[in-house]
Amino acid sequence: MAHTCRGTINLSTAHIDTEDSCNIVLSNGGRTYHLKANSEVERQRWVTALELAKAKAIPRSLCENDSGDEEPASQSDKSELHGTLKTLSSKLEDLSTCNDLIAKHGAALQRSLSELENLKLPAESGEKIKAVNERATLFRITSNAMINACRDFLDLAETHSRKWQRMLQYEREQRIRLEETIEQLAKQHNSLERACRGAPGLSSSSTGSVQSAKGEASDEDEETEYFDAMEDAPAFITVTADPKHHRYDSYNESTCKDLLPKKRRRTRIPDKPNYSLNLWSIMKNCIGKELSKIPMPVNFNEPLSMLQRLTEDLEYHELLDKAVKCESSTEQMCFVAAFSVSSYSTTVHRTAKPFNPLLGETYELDRLEEFGFRSLCEQVSHHPPAAAHHVYSKRGWTLWQEITIASKFRGKYLSIMPLGAIHLEFHSSGNHYVWRKVTSTVHNIIVGKLWIDQSGEIEIVNHKSKDKCQLKFTPYSYFSRDVPRKVTGVVSDADGKAHYVMSGTWDEKMECSKIVQSSHGSTSTEGKQKTVYQTLSPKVLWKKYPLPENAENMYFFSDLALTLNEPEERVAPTDSRLRPDQRLMESGRWDEANVEKQRLEEKQRAVRRRREAEAVEALEEGKDYEGYIPLWFERKVDAVTGELICVYKGGYWEAKDKQDWSTCPDIF
């Protein structure tokens, strides 16, 4: 489909599934629709109709793609495609032959039945009935042959359909990427031409153009669309404007992902083994044990620790590099908001839980030479589990946070609530941003396919300029007509005046639109007055990177996630890369990983019992006992929020340069 309406889904690549007796699930990439029929019979009719429409849509989409100028990438692809088509043609000829035979024998069977009906003499009935039985047997054999040929044809088509879909999707993405590159080059070329012709006249011409645009606003009313604002997330109006007069052109939409890193990183890990989860094998190990000592198998995990998942929030760090260059604090807030949303894009398919870090476990990600930042995480508490994180970028920003995970099991779903504030400070401007994460919900814990949703609100505050951004993550609903995983928000200054509207989805992209004018709309049923915003056309700030090939067999890891557990030299002995059970799981040796995981957990319990004994002994002697002290972080009262948090005290990177890890505990 070359052009689609908003909310449509491409059936040719869609996956049709059934949840229960009445529900249907349509999914295509990151978009999923849940449909509910009135009865099981109606649901089956819908599934049959959708499958038929999908079968018709696939050859149509193939024909549309074949009409373009693109050709297969290599001669081997051409020969393989021709071979497959030749085999399909042969199967089709077999079907045609069987069809002719069925028609022939069916006609003969009908004649025999007619003769049987016209019989008058009982003596002749035996021979005629025998002839009818022979023809019916022959007809049944031919029908079975046709059914088998149909089954072979469908099996062969299903085997190659996924490969064709991947090839078509890859070609589409390549074409879109090429178009975006050409558009960007054209913009840069125009910018260079304007720069060569002289910059002094640009500002005056821009001012005049803006004034003329205001004067011609009445002529553009026919092209302007107006939307009523929702109660919590005001809607906005898109106004067609000349983009060359606005500062968005100064932002280069190409990302650091297009730059080749200096060090070659791995692009794949061993495929996830197809282990069936035997619940009885888990339950029998729980008999007679305390709940806290029940070993959970690695079947529920992915081969990354929680510290590595926390570091994965930096996948779109280039948004912060762009934010450094913003002159306006409200513009900078837009990039910070897009960065806060981008951290959830990796969770849409990642239903497996990361490994719980051991107390004192660390993880470093040194990308100072490649991308200008270095990150350090440390597990600073085990009960409750808490991780401290510090990132320094030589491109002008510092990020730090301490996250504690709280969870509640509510029967059908599990709510995961990250507690703790995230701090971001820009070196040159001194702008200090603070925000907190929303609630993640894992659905279908007991029965059904696991899926994750994000819901709640994020308030990002710039404590220097007092700018704010209110983001709302809309929870999924069967009855909502909104786009799934929708995120909306407004950026306002210290006086409460709105400057930008944020919109998008947390699994795909985020856009911002500059507000030209705001007005009060109609009053809602609750008595609240709605706000209508008139904006310029939206600009994309962030767009999710496509997953690597074969991602479904590699735990749906992104390109960055594939490199997080890659072995590196000179790291601390407490680094997550050196954790043995996690390494065994990544290698596909899950049985050995379960044994090693149980050993590490028992070792940690023994250390905790020893600390508890030391605390009791110190208490009896009247001495103070400090308990566990983090190695690279220290607890301080935050001057902005007033909370007691763990902040980086320094020394790690110096110890790495000297390779002096004498203070590190033995946890593995």
XYZ file of C-alpha atoms in Angstrom:
668
model
C 0.000 0.000 0.000
C 1.589 3.251 -1.138
C -0.690 5.493 0.925
C -2.619 4.481 4.023
C -4.951 6.219 6.412
C -3.937 6.710 10.005
C -4.583 3.583 12.045
C -4.498 1.123 9.135
C -2.459 -2.062 9.210
C -0.857 -3.894 6.277
C -2.475 -7.325 6.063
C 0.199 -8.741 3.738
C 2.749 -8.733 6.596
C 0.328 -8.906 9.535
C 0.170 -11.732 12.073
C -3.313 -12.986 12.941
C -3.706 -14.721 16.300
C -6.488 -15.659 18.729
C -6.316 -15.081 22.477
C -9.451 -16.884 23.638
C -12.892 -17.843 22.341
C -13.864 -14.308 21.278
C -10.677 -12.183 20.955
C -8.531 -11.640 17.845
C -5.050 -10.065 17.824
C -3.677 -8.342 14.697
C -0.017 -7.344 14.891
C 2.362 -5.832 12.372
C 5.759 -4.725 13.673
C 5.206 -2.385 16.641
C 1.440 -1.918 16.054
C -1.090 -4.308 17.617
C -4.888 -4.327 17.499
C -7.096 -6.376 19.829
C -10.548 -7.158 18.379
C -13.445 -8.768 20.214
C -16.267 -10.712 18.546
C -19.707 -11.388 20.013
C -19.306 -15.158 19.865
C -16.824 -17.873 18.985
C -18.614 -18.535 15.680
C -18.368 -14.875 14.706
C -14.705 -14.806 15.725
C -13.967 -17.797 13.457
C -15.760 -16.101 10.565
C -13.635 -13.002 11.060
C -10.415 -15.025 11.251
C -11.333 -16.846 8.031
C -12.143 -13.569 6.272
C -8.914 -11.934 7.470
C -6.801 -14.895 6.386
C -8.454 -14.783 2.944
C -7.846 -11.033 2.678
C -4.227 -11.565 3.755
C -3.767 -14.236 1.072
C -5.051 -11.765 -1.537
C -2.962 -8.891 -0.175
C 0.379 -10.726 -0.358
C 0.506 -11.177 -4.172
C -0.833 -7.634 -4.617
C 1.982 -6.172 -2.511
C 4.512 -8.285 -4.358
C 3.210 -6.956 -7.679
C 3.446 -3.374 -6.416
C 7.043 -3.901 -5.377
C 7.914 -5.629 -8.661
C 6.650 -2.577 -10.592
C 9.460 -0.423 -9.150
C 12.969 0.047 -10.405
C 14.593 -2.107 -7.740
C 16.188 -5.432 -8.603
C 17.509 -8.332 -6.484
C 20.819 -7.601 -4.825
C 22.850 -10.394 -6.456
C 22.802 -13.136 -9.067
C 22.417 -15.811 -6.390
C 19.213 -14.143 -5.158
C 17.877 -14.130 -8.727
C 18.638 -17.798 -9.301
C 17.133 -18.772 -5.936
C 13.995 -16.768 -6.703
C 13.658 -18.351 -10.157
C 14.144 -21.819 -8.663
C 11.436 -21.214 -6.090
C 9.021 -19.898 -8.698
C 9.734 -22.899 -10.924
C 8.916 -25.275 -8.041
C 5.714 -23.396 -7.278
C 4.729 -23.539 -10.939
C 5.275 -27.299 -10.956
C 3.054 -27.703 -7.904
C 0.430 -25.555 -9.558
C 0.452 -27.812 -12.625
C -0.065 -30.820 -10.346
C -3.090 -29.089 -8.860
C -4.467 -28.396 -12.317
C -4.051 -32.085 -13.325
C -5.803 -33.259 -10.175
C -8.571 -30.776 -10.817
C -9.142 -32.175 -14.314
C -9.236 -35.734 -12.995
C -11.717 -34.770 -10.282
C -13.970 -33.147 -12.864
C -13.757 -36.227 -15.134
C -14.420 -38.826 -12.447
C -17.042 -36.630 -10.817
C -19.017 -36.501 -14.044
C -18.747 -40.283 -14.429
C -19.913 -40.717 -10.851
C -22.912 -38.537 -11.490
C -23.868 -40.566 -14.576
C -23.577 -43.801 -12.634
C -25.793 -42.451 -9.890
C -28.379 -41.374 -12.462
C -28.393 -44.832 -13.977
C -28.786 -46.356 -10.536
C -31.853 -44.252 -9.900
C -33.456 -45.340 -13.199
C -33.021 -49.073 -12.532
C -36.168 -51.189 -12.632
C -34.816 -54.737 -12.460
C -33.344 -55.873 -9.146
C -30.906 -58.178 -10.970
C -29.047 -55.289 -12.523
C -28.764 -53.315 -9.287
C -25.782 -55.305 -7.981
C -23.566 -54.587 -10.997
C -24.474 -50.907 -11.100
C -23.891 -50.452 -7.397
C -20.496 -52.120 -7.780
C -19.604 -49.736 -10.610
C -20.684 -46.773 -8.504
C -18.511 -47.943 -5.608
C -15.481 -48.303 -7.884
C -15.925 -44.832 -9.304
C -16.468 -43.378 -5.830
C -13.251 -45.041 -4.640
C -11.355 -43.661 -7.627
C -12.822 -40.223 -6.947
C -11.726 -40.392 -3.298
C -8.158 -41.384 -4.246
C -7.924 -38.505 -6.704
C -9.306 -36.063 -4.116
C -6.711 -37.210 -1.575
C -3.983 -36.683 -4.148
C -5.195 -33.152 -4.743
C -5.357 -32.437 -1.028
C -1.773 -33.671 -0.579
C -0.622 -31.519 -3.491
C -2.361 -28.516 -1.927
C -0.638 -29.220 1.387
C 2.779 -29.393 -0.293
C 2.069 -26.150 -2.097
C 1.068 -24.353 1.090
C 4.031 -25.717 3.049
C 6.438 -24.506 0.388
C 4.752 -21.096 0.220
C 4.853 -20.683 4.011
C 8.530 -21.670 4.118
C 9.531 -18.887 1.748
C 6.972 -16.237 2.760
C 8.935 -15.016 5.783
C 12.105 -14.665 3.753
C 10.266 -12.691 1.079
C 8.720 -10.452 3.694
C 12.126 -9.716 5.214
C 13.564 -8.967 1.778
C 10.693 -6.649 0.939
C 10.896 -4.893 4.306
C 14.646 -4.431 3.918
C 14.203 -2.924 0.440
C 11.512 -0.548 1.710
C 13.717 0.611 4.586
C 16.652 1.097 2.250
C 14.510 3.190 -0.101
C 13.170 5.320 2.756
C 16.681 5.785 4.163
C 17.955 6.826 0.739
C 15.116 9.319 0.328
C 15.823 10.828 3.744
C 19.531 11.091 2.935
C 18.823 12.811 -0.380
C 16.412 15.211 1.332
C 18.985 15.995 4.001
C 21.669 16.620 1.382
C 19.325 18.941 -0.459
C 18.670 20.897 2.740
C 22.390 21.168 3.460
C 23.019 22.265 -0.121
C 20.397 25.027 0.197
C 21.889 26.118 3.523
C 25.346 26.363 1.983
C 23.979 28.384 -0.932
C 22.279 30.827 1.432
C 25.456 31.072 3.501
C 27.531 31.815 0.394
C 25.133 34.525 -0.752
C 25.568 36.341 2.554
C 24.272 35.814 6.053
C 23.460 39.488 7.036
C 20.328 39.627 4.893
C 18.987 36.361 6.186
C 17.668 37.584 9.515
C 15.777 40.521 7.996
C 14.260 38.367 5.287
C 13.244 35.811 7.864
C 11.510 38.485 9.939
C 9.684 39.784 6.936
C 8.602 36.328 5.947
C 7.213 35.625 9.399
C 5.300 38.903 9.367
C 3.903 38.197 5.923
C 2.922 34.736 7.059
C 0.937 36.287 9.903
C -0.735 38.652 7.468
C -1.735 35.804 5.195
C -3.118 33.659 7.992
C -6.668 34.366 6.897
C -5.923 32.924 3.451
C -4.706 29.661 4.923
C -7.766 28.917 7.074
C -9.032 26.428 4.549
C -5.887 24.299 4.908
C -5.739 24.517 8.713
C -7.159 21.635 10.749
C -8.571 22.240 14.240
C -8.805 19.628 16.983
C -10.391 19.865 20.416
C -7.915 19.329 23.209
C -8.206 16.327 25.475
C -8.597 16.843 29.182
C -4.984 16.178 30.186
C -3.135 16.340 26.873
C -4.126 19.418 24.833
C -4.459 18.766 21.129
C -2.765 20.956 18.593
C -3.414 22.422 15.180
C -1.089 21.787 12.274
C -0.381 24.879 10.180
C 1.402 24.569 6.862
C 4.430 26.839 7.028
C 7.634 27.345 5.100
C 10.200 25.311 7.068
C 13.175 27.335 5.833
C 12.258 30.211 8.154
C 12.447 28.115 11.310
C 15.378 26.901 13.304
C 14.552 23.236 12.949
C 16.641 23.142 9.776
C 19.743 23.624 11.887
C 19.243 20.178 13.406
C 20.828 17.363 11.511
C 18.416 14.428 11.586
C 21.190 11.974 10.857
C 22.348 10.276 14.009
C 25.573 8.950 15.429
C 24.425 5.519 14.357
C 25.466 6.405 10.810
C 29.039 6.992 11.936
C 31.382 4.027 11.908
C 32.783 3.368 15.402
C 36.507 3.141 15.830
C 36.244 -0.290 17.388
C 34.326 -3.064 15.698
C 31.602 -4.424 17.974
C 29.793 -7.724 17.693
C 26.511 -7.805 15.800
C 25.022 -11.091 17.014
C 24.954 -13.536 19.909
C 24.137 -17.283 19.960
C 20.497 -17.979 19.165
C 18.154 -18.502 22.072
C 17.719 -22.284 22.614
C 14.229 -23.701 22.416
C 13.936 -24.997 25.972
C 10.482 -25.948 27.194
C 9.702 -24.704 30.696
C 8.723 -27.605 32.956
C 6.751 -26.098 35.831
C 6.910 -29.328 37.836
C 10.707 -29.248 37.779
C 10.470 -25.819 39.420
C 7.774 -26.711 41.913
C 9.469 -29.872 43.184
C 12.564 -27.802 44.053
C 10.387 -25.475 46.138
C 9.039 -28.123 48.521
C 10.172 -27.446 52.099
C 12.079 -24.244 51.234
C 11.571 -20.649 52.273
C 10.102 -18.381 49.620
C 13.225 -16.199 49.533
C 15.413 -19.228 48.848
C 13.497 -20.597 45.872
C 15.867 -20.574 42.869
C 14.228 -19.106 39.753
C 15.582 -20.727 36.575
C 17.239 -18.680 33.849
C 14.361 -19.644 31.518
C 12.630 -16.465 32.702
C 15.717 -14.286 32.097
C 17.593 -12.645 29.275
C 21.432 -12.722 29.270
C 21.801 -9.165 30.606
C 21.852 -7.825 34.148
C 19.701 -5.003 35.483
C 22.781 -2.774 35.437
C 23.180 -3.384 31.711
C 19.483 -2.689 31.113
C 19.915 0.586 32.983
C 22.877 1.465 30.758
C 20.766 0.636 27.704
C 18.824 3.871 28.348
C 21.797 5.623 26.687
C 21.077 4.091 23.270
C 19.848 7.451 21.967
C 22.484 9.565 23.717
C 22.845 11.728 20.592
C 19.597 13.465 21.611
C 21.459 14.948 24.574
C 24.385 15.900 22.305
C 21.898 17.855 20.164
C 20.288 19.381 23.262
C 23.657 20.885 24.247
C 23.607 23.024 21.081
C 20.134 24.483 21.751
C 20.114 28.169 22.673
C 16.567 28.134 24.030
C 15.832 26.214 27.218
C 12.359 25.238 25.945
C 13.874 23.764 22.778
C 16.377 21.913 24.927
C 13.501 20.591 27.017
C 11.993 19.001 23.871
C 15.134 16.918 23.286
C 15.315 15.953 26.966
C 11.679 14.834 26.805
C 12.347 12.779 23.669
C 15.331 11.175 25.420
C 13.204 10.258 28.447
C 10.675 8.528 26.166
C 13.302 6.756 24.036
C 14.446 4.612 26.977
C 11.180 2.624 26.759
C 11.522 1.690 23.079
C 13.559 -1.433 23.885
C 10.849 -2.867 26.164
C 8.115 -3.472 23.591
C 9.292 -7.032 22.767
C 11.532 -7.677 25.802
C 9.286 -9.667 28.157
C 12.133 -11.617 29.815
C 13.540 -10.242 33.060
C 17.199 -9.246 33.447
C 19.463 -10.890 36.033
C 19.252 -9.382 39.505
C 22.719 -7.916 40.196
C 24.701 -9.198 43.147
C 25.537 -6.726 45.882
C 28.689 -4.876 44.783
C 28.306 -5.879 41.133
C 29.338 -3.152 38.663
C 29.038 -2.451 34.962
C 30.995 0.020 32.891
C 30.389 1.211 29.332
C 33.349 3.218 28.094
C 32.485 4.891 24.776
C 34.535 8.023 25.363
C 36.477 7.763 22.101
C 33.533 6.620 19.975
C 30.591 8.650 21.279
C 32.117 10.925 23.914
C 30.642 9.379 27.095
C 31.508 6.816 29.759
C 29.008 5.157 32.090
C 29.323 3.326 35.431
C 26.671 1.402 37.394
C 26.940 -0.265 40.802
C 24.471 -2.352 42.812
C 24.489 -0.402 46.085
C 21.744 -2.313 47.950
C 20.209 -5.773 47.790
C 17.153 -5.444 50.053
C 15.565 -3.408 48.590
C 17.457 -3.773 45.290
C 18.939 -0.414 44.269
C 21.399 0.546 41.524
C 23.359 3.783 41.190
C 24.282 5.109 37.748
C 26.618 7.895 36.622
C 27.362 9.057 33.049
C 29.815 11.739 31.984
C 29.965 13.082 28.438
C 32.752 15.271 27.160
C 30.203 16.730 24.735
C 28.680 18.786 27.528
C 26.348 16.838 29.842
C 26.272 14.612 32.938
C 23.518 12.193 33.968
C 23.108 10.379 37.298
C 20.364 8.398 39.012
C 19.618 5.862 41.734
C 16.795 3.465 40.833
C 14.958 1.145 43.217
C 12.490 -1.331 41.727
C 9.166 -1.925 43.486
C 6.738 -4.488 42.078
C 3.192 -5.603 42.828
C 1.572 -8.787 41.563
C -2.108 -8.220 40.852
C -3.221 -11.616 39.560
C -3.279 -11.241 35.785
C -0.511 -8.658 35.547
C 2.624 -7.437 37.301
C 3.217 -3.726 37.952
C 6.857 -2.585 38.032
C 7.399 0.849 39.585
C 10.914 2.358 39.339
C 11.502 4.640 42.317
C 14.058 7.427 42.269
C 14.835 10.591 40.330
C 16.928 10.949 37.180
C 19.202 14.006 37.063
C 20.632 15.590 33.909
C 22.861 18.654 33.910
C 24.315 20.551 30.953
C 27.773 21.941 31.615
C 27.698 25.204 29.648
C 24.193 26.463 30.517
C 23.886 24.900 33.974
C 20.363 23.696 33.180
C 19.484 20.928 35.647
C 16.638 18.602 34.639
C 14.942 16.092 36.963
C 12.282 13.501 36.136
C 11.026 10.062 37.227
C 10.066 6.941 35.297
C 6.506 5.725 34.679
C 4.987 2.387 35.692
C 5.640 -0.674 33.507
C 2.977 -3.389 33.427
C 3.556 -6.985 32.310
C 0.253 -8.559 31.245
C -0.813 -12.215 30.973
C 1.471 -13.423 33.760
C -0.520 -16.614 34.387
C -2.065 -17.497 31.007
C -1.488 -16.123 27.514
C 1.274 -14.333 25.668
C 3.240 -11.810 27.719
C 3.106 -8.170 26.621
C 4.293 -4.933 28.206
C 2.615 -1.553 28.514
C 3.786 1.779 29.937
C 1.376 4.111 31.717
C 1.459 7.186 33.904
C 2.852 10.695 33.689
C 6.347 12.166 33.627
C 7.021 15.706 34.823
C 10.395 17.021 33.656
C 11.499 20.139 35.520
C 14.386 22.440 34.678
C 15.323 23.658 38.159
C 17.319 26.593 36.772
C 14.804 28.149 34.362
C 11.699 26.506 35.963
C 10.575 25.220 32.544
C 8.356 22.140 32.690
C 7.238 19.355 30.412
C 4.226 17.197 31.241
C 4.228 13.871 29.370
C 1.311 11.455 29.523
C 1.719 7.759 28.638
C -1.743 6.552 27.647
C -2.422 2.967 28.836
C -3.715 0.455 26.331
C -7.490 -0.004 26.175
C -9.701 -2.299 24.124
C -12.214 0.481 23.590
C -9.841 3.343 22.778
C -9.458 4.536 19.200
C -6.123 6.197 19.937
C -2.854 4.921 18.544
C -1.423 2.243 20.892
C 1.471 3.302 23.159
C 0.610 6.960 22.655
C 2.604 9.719 24.395
C 1.526 13.380 24.457
C 2.774 16.414 26.311
C 3.300 20.176 26.470
C 6.488 22.160 27.140
C 5.873 25.392 29.064
C 8.083 28.087 30.578
C 8.249 29.378 34.167
C 5.157 31.564 33.601
C 3.098 28.608 32.425
C 3.038 29.699 28.776
C 3.071 26.717 26.417
C 5.795 26.732 23.729
C 5.855 23.218 22.229
C 3.535 20.254 21.887
C 5.071 16.777 22.123
C 3.417 13.789 20.439
C 4.307 10.278 19.353
C 4.593 6.741 20.699
C 7.088 5.308 23.158
C 8.007 2.423 20.826
C 8.460 4.308 17.548
C 9.125 8.069 17.479
C 8.553 11.459 19.123
C 7.754 14.760 17.435
C 7.548 18.347 18.627
C 5.457 21.184 17.206
C 6.105 24.853 17.978
C 3.002 26.603 19.280
C 2.020 29.705 17.336
C -1.195 30.554 19.152
C -3.326 29.107 21.940
C -6.998 29.669 22.674
C -9.707 28.326 24.931
C -12.119 25.912 23.344
C -15.427 24.458 24.417
C -16.193 23.268 27.925
C -16.032 19.504 28.551
C -18.731 17.423 30.206
C -16.751 17.569 33.473
C -16.925 21.361 33.467
C -13.265 21.869 32.516
C -12.401 24.263 29.715
C -10.380 22.731 26.921
C -7.361 24.375 25.317
C -6.715 24.511 21.589
C -3.165 24.995 20.320
C -2.288 26.222 16.841
C 1.157 24.909 15.876
C 3.606 24.668 13.046
C 4.108 21.340 11.309
C 5.684 18.726 13.618
C 9.367 17.829 13.415
C 10.728 14.395 14.276
C 13.166 14.538 17.197
C 13.613 10.819 17.797
C 12.907 7.693 15.777
C 13.566 4.140 16.891
C 16.356 2.211 15.191
C 15.187 -0.966 13.410
C 16.020 -4.207 15.179
C 18.903 -6.251 13.739
C 18.245 -9.226 11.523
C 17.257 -12.408 13.383
C 16.427 -10.348 16.495
C 13.519 -12.655 17.375
C 16.051 -15.438 18.031
C 18.385 -13.151 19.997
C 15.954 -12.065 22.754
C 14.852 -9.065 20.587
C 18.105 -7.281 21.467
C 18.898 -3.967 19.783
C 22.294 -3.243 18.218
C 23.508 -1.689 21.477
C 22.133 -4.526 23.632
C 24.076 -7.059 21.558
C 27.332 -5.342 22.571
C 26.588 -4.806 26.279
C 27.725 -8.279 27.367
C 30.592 -8.501 24.884
C 33.770 -9.530 26.755
C 36.228 -6.680 27.299
C 39.652 -6.501 28.874
C 40.733 -4.356 31.836
C 37.244 -4.151 33.396
C 36.740 -4.549 37.143
C 36.488 -8.127 38.506
C 32.948 -7.252 39.667
C 31.773 -6.331 36.146
C 28.570 -7.999 34.883
C 30.427 -9.280 31.813
C 32.339 -11.646 34.123
C 29.244 -13.100 35.799
C 29.467 -16.853 35.036
C 25.769 -17.821 35.054
C 24.903 -14.973 32.711
C 27.736 -15.947 30.351
C 26.622 -19.594 30.333
C 23.068 -18.581 29.513
C 24.223 -16.405 26.618
C 26.168 -19.398 25.268
C 22.999 -21.526 25.345
C 24.099 -23.751 28.271
C 21.036 -23.124 30.423
C 21.303 -26.196 32.646
C 24.830 -25.230 33.700
C 23.682 -21.612 34.096
C 20.965 -22.679 36.547
C 23.505 -24.562 38.679
C 25.905 -21.607 38.636
C 23.118 -19.136 39.429
C 22.142 -21.138 42.502
C 25.800 -21.216 43.644
C 26.176 -17.426 43.333
C 22.939 -16.756 45.200
C 23.932 -19.090 48.025
C 27.339 -17.394 48.222
C 25.623 -14.008 48.521
C 23.337 -15.326 51.277
C 26.363 -16.595 53.200
C 27.992 -13.140 53.020
C 24.767 -11.519 54.215
C 24.516 -13.924 57.159
C 28.088 -13.085 58.093
C 27.307 -9.345 58.047
C 24.224 -9.912 60.194
C 26.329 -11.849 62.704
C 28.883 -9.025 62.762
C 26.106 -6.498 63.359
C 24.745 -8.521 66.301
C 28.225 -8.859 67.752
C 28.874 -5.115 67.422
C 25.543 -4.364 69.046
C 26.361 -6.601 72.024
C 29.719 -4.841 72.428
C 28.098 -1.423 72.153
C 29.871 -0.526 68.934
C 28.451 1.070 65.802
C 28.119 -1.105 62.714
C 27.985 0.704 59.372
C 26.861 -2.241 57.271
C 27.629 -2.503 53.568
C 29.310 0.552 52.037
C 29.276 0.987 48.212
C 32.713 1.079 46.643
C 32.389 3.774 43.967
C 29.315 5.692 45.163
C 28.451 7.493 48.407
C 25.169 8.601 49.943
C 24.478 12.340 49.990
C 21.456 14.588 50.323
C 20.546 15.968 46.915
C 20.432 19.753 46.942
C 17.597 19.897 44.412
C 15.165 17.204 45.566
C 16.256 16.885 49.204
C 16.427 13.098 48.853
C 19.238 10.868 50.102
C 20.777 9.331 46.970
C 23.974 7.593 45.933
C 26.269 9.781 43.817
C 29.562 8.919 42.156
C 32.515 9.753 44.403
C 35.218 9.077 41.813
C 38.163 6.727 41.618
C 36.865 4.022 39.263
C 38.433 5.194 36.002
C 41.694 6.005 37.798
C 41.732 2.464 39.225
C 41.105 1.113 35.735
C 44.036 3.061 34.310
C 46.291 1.638 37.050
C 44.573 -1.786 36.964
C 44.384 -1.606 40.760
C 41.282 -3.571 41.753
C 42.485 -4.530 45.231
C 39.462 -2.948 46.914
C 36.907 -4.906 44.839
C 35.038 -7.687 46.680
C 34.987 -11.306 45.496
C 31.365 -11.776 44.443
C 31.647 -14.254 41.560
